[in-house]
PDB file of N, CA and C in Angstrom:
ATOM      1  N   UNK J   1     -28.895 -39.242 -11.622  1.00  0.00           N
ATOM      2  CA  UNK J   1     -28.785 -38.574 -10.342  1.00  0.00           C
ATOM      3  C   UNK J   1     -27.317 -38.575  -9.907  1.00  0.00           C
ATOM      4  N   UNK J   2     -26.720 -37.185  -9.454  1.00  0.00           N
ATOM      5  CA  UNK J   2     -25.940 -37.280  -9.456  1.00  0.00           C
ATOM      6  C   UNK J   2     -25.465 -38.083  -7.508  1.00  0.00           C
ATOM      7  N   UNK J   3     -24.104 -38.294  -7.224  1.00  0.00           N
ATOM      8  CA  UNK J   3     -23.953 -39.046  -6.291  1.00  0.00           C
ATOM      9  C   UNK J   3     -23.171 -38.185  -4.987  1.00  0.00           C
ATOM     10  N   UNK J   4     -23.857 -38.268  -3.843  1.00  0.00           N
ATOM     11  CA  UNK J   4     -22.993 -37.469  -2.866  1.00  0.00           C
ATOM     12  C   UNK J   4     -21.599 -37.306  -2.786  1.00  0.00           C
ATOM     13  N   UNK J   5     -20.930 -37.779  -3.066  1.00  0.00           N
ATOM     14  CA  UNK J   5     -19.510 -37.689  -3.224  1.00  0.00           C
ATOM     15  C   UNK J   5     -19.382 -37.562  -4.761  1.00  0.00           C
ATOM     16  N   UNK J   6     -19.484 -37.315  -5.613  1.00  0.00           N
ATOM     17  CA  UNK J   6     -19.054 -36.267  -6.876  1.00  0.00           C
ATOM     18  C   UNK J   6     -19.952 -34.957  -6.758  1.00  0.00           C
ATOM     19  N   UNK J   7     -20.796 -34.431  -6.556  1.00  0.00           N
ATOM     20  CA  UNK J   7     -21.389 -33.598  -5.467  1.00  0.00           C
ATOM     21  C   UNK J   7     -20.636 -32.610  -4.427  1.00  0.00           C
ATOM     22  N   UNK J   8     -19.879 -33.392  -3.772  1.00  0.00           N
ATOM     23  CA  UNK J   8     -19.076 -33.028  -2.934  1.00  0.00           C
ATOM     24  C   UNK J   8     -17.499 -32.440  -3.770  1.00  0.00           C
ATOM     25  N   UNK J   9     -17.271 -33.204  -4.397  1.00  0.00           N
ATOM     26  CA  UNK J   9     -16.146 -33.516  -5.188  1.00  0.00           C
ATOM     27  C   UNK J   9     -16.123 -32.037  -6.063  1.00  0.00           C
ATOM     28  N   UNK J  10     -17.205 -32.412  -6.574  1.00  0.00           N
ATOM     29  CA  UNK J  10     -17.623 -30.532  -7.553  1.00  0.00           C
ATOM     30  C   UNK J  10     -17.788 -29.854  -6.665  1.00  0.00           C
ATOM     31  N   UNK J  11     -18.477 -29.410  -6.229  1.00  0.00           N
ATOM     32  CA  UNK J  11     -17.831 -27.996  -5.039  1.00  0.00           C
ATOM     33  C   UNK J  11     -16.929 -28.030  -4.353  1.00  0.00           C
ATOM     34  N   UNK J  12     -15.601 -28.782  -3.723  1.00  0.00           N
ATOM     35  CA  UNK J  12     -14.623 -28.573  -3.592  1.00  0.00           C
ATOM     36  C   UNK J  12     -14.009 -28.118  -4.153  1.00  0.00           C
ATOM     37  N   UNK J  13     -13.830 -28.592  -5.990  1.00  0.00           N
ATOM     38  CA  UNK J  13     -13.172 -27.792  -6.629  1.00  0.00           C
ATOM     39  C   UNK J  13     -13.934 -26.456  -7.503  1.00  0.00           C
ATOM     40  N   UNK J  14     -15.162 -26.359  -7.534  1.00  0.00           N
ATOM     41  CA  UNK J  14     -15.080 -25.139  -7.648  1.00  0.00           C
ATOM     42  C   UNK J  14     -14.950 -24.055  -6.641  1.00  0.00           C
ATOM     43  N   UNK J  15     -14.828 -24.440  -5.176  1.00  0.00           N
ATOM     44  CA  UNK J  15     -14.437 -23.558  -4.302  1.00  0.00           C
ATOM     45  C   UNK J  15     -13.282 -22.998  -4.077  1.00  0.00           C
ATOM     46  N   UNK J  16     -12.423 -24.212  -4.235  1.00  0.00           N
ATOM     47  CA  UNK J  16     -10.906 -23.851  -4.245  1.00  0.00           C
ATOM     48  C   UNK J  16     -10.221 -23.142  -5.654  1.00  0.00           C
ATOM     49  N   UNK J  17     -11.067 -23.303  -6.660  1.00  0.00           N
ATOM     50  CA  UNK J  17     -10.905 -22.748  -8.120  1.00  0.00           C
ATOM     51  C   UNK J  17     -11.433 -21.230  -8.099  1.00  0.00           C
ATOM     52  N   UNK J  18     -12.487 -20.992  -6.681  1.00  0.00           N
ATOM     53  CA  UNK J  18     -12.845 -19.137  -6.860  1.00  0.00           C
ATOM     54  C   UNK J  18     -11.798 -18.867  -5.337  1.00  0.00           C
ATOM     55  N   UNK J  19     -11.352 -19.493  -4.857  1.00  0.00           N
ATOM     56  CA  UNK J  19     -10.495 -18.993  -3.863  1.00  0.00           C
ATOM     57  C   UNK J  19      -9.257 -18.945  -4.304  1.00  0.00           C
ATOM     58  N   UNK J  20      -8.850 -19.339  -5.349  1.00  0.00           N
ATOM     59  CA  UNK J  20      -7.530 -19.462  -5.747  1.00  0.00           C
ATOM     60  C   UNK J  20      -7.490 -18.547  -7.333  1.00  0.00           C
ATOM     61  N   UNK J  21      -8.138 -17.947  -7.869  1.00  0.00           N
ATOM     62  CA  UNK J  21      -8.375 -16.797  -8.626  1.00  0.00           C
ATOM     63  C   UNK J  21      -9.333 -15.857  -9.050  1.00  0.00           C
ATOM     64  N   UNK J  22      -8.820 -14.653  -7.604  1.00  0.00           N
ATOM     65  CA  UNK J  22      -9.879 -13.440  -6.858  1.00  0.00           C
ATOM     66  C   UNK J  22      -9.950 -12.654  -7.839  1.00  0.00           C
ATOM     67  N   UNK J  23      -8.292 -12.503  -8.829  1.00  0.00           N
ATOM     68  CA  UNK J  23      -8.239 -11.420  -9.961  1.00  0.00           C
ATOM     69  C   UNK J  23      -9.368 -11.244 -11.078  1.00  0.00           C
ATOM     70  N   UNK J  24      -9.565 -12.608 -11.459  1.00  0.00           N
ATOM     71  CA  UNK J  24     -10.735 -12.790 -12.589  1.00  0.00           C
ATOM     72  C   UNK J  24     -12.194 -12.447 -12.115  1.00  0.00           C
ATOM     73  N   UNK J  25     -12.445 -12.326 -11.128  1.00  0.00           N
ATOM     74  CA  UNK J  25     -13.298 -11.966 -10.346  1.00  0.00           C
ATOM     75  C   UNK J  25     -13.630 -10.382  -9.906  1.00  0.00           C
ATOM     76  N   UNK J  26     -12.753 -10.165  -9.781  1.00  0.00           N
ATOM     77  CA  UNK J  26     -12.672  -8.662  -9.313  1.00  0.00           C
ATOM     78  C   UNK J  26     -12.650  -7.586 -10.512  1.00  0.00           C
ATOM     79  N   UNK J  27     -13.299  -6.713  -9.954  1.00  0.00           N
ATOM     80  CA  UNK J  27     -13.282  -5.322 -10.762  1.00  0.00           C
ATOM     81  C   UNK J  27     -12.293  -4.907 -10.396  1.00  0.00           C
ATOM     82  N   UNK J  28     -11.407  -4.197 -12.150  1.00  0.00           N
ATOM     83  CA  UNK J  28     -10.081  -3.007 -11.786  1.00  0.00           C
ATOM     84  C   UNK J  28     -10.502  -2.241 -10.868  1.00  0.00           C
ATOM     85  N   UNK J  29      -9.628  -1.490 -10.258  1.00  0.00           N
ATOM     86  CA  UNK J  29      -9.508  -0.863  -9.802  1.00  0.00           C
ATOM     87  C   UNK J  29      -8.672   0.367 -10.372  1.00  0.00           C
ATOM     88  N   UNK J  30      -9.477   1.971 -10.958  1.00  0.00           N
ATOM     89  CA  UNK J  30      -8.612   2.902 -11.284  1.00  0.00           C
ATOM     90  C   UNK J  30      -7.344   3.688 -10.652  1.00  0.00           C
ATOM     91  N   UNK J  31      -6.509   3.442 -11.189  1.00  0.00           N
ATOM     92  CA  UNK J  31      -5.232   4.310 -10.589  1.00  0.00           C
ATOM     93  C   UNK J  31      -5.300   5.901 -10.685  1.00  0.00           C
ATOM     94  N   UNK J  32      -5.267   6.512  -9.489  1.00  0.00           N
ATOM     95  CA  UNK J  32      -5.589   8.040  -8.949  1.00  0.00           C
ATOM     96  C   UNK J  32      -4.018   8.553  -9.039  1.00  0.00           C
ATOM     97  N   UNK J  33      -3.767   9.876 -10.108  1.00  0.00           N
ATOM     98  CA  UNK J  33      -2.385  10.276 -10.234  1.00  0.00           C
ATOM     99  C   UNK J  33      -2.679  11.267  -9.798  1.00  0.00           C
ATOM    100  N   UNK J  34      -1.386  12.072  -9.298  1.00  0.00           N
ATOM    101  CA  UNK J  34      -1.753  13.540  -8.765  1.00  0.00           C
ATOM    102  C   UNK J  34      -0.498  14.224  -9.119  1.00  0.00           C
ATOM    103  N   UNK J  35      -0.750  15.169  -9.699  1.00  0.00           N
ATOM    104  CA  UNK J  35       0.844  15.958  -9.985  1.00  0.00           C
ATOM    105  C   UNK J  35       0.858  17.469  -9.022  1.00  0.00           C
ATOM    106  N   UNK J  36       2.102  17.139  -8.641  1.00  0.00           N
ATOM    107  CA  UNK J  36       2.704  18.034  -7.890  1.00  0.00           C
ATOM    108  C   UNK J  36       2.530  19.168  -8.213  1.00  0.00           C
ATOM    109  N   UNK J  37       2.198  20.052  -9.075  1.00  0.00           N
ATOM    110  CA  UNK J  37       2.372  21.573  -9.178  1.00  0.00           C
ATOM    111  C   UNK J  37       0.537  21.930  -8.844  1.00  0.00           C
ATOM    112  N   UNK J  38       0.156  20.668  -8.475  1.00  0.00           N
ATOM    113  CA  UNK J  38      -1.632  21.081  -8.038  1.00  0.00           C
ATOM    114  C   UNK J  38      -1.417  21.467  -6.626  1.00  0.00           C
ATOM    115  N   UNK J  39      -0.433  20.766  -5.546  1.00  0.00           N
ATOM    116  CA  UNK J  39      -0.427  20.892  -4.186  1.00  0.00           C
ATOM    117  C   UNK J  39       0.911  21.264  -3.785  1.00  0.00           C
ATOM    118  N   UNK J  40       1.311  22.017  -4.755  1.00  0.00           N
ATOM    119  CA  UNK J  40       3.369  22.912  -4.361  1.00  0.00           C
ATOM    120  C   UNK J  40       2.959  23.942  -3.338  1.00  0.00           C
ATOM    121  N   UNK J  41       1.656  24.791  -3.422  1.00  0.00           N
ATOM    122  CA  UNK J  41       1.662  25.423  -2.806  1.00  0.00           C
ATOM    123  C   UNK J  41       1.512  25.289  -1.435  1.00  0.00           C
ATOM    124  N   UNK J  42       0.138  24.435  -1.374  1.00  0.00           N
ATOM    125  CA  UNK J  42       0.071  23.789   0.096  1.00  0.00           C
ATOM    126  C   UNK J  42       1.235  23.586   0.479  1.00  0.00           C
ATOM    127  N   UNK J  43       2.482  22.813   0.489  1.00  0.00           N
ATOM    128  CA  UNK J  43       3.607  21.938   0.680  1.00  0.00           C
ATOM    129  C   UNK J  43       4.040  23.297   1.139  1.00  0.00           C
ATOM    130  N   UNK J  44       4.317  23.986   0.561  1.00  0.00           N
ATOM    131  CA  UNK J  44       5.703  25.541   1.268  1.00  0.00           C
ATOM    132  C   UNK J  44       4.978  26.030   1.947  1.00  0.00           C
TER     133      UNK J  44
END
């Protein structure tokens, strides 16, 4: 059985171990390009 304070001890650090790396966690995110000769006209 495990003991209230190692208990405690393990979720501290796995809390501070998912608060302290969101990247590994997270889905990319795709980068949206847009080239200029789609919206030249709008612009003038």
């Amino acid at each position: 059985m495990t003991s209230r304070r190692a208990f405690v001890k393990s979720a501290a650090l796995a809390s501070a171990g998912a608060l302290l790396s969101p990247p590994l966690f997270a889905a990319a995110k795709p980068t949206i390009g847009l080239q200029l000769y789609t919206v030249r006209d709008a612009m003038a």
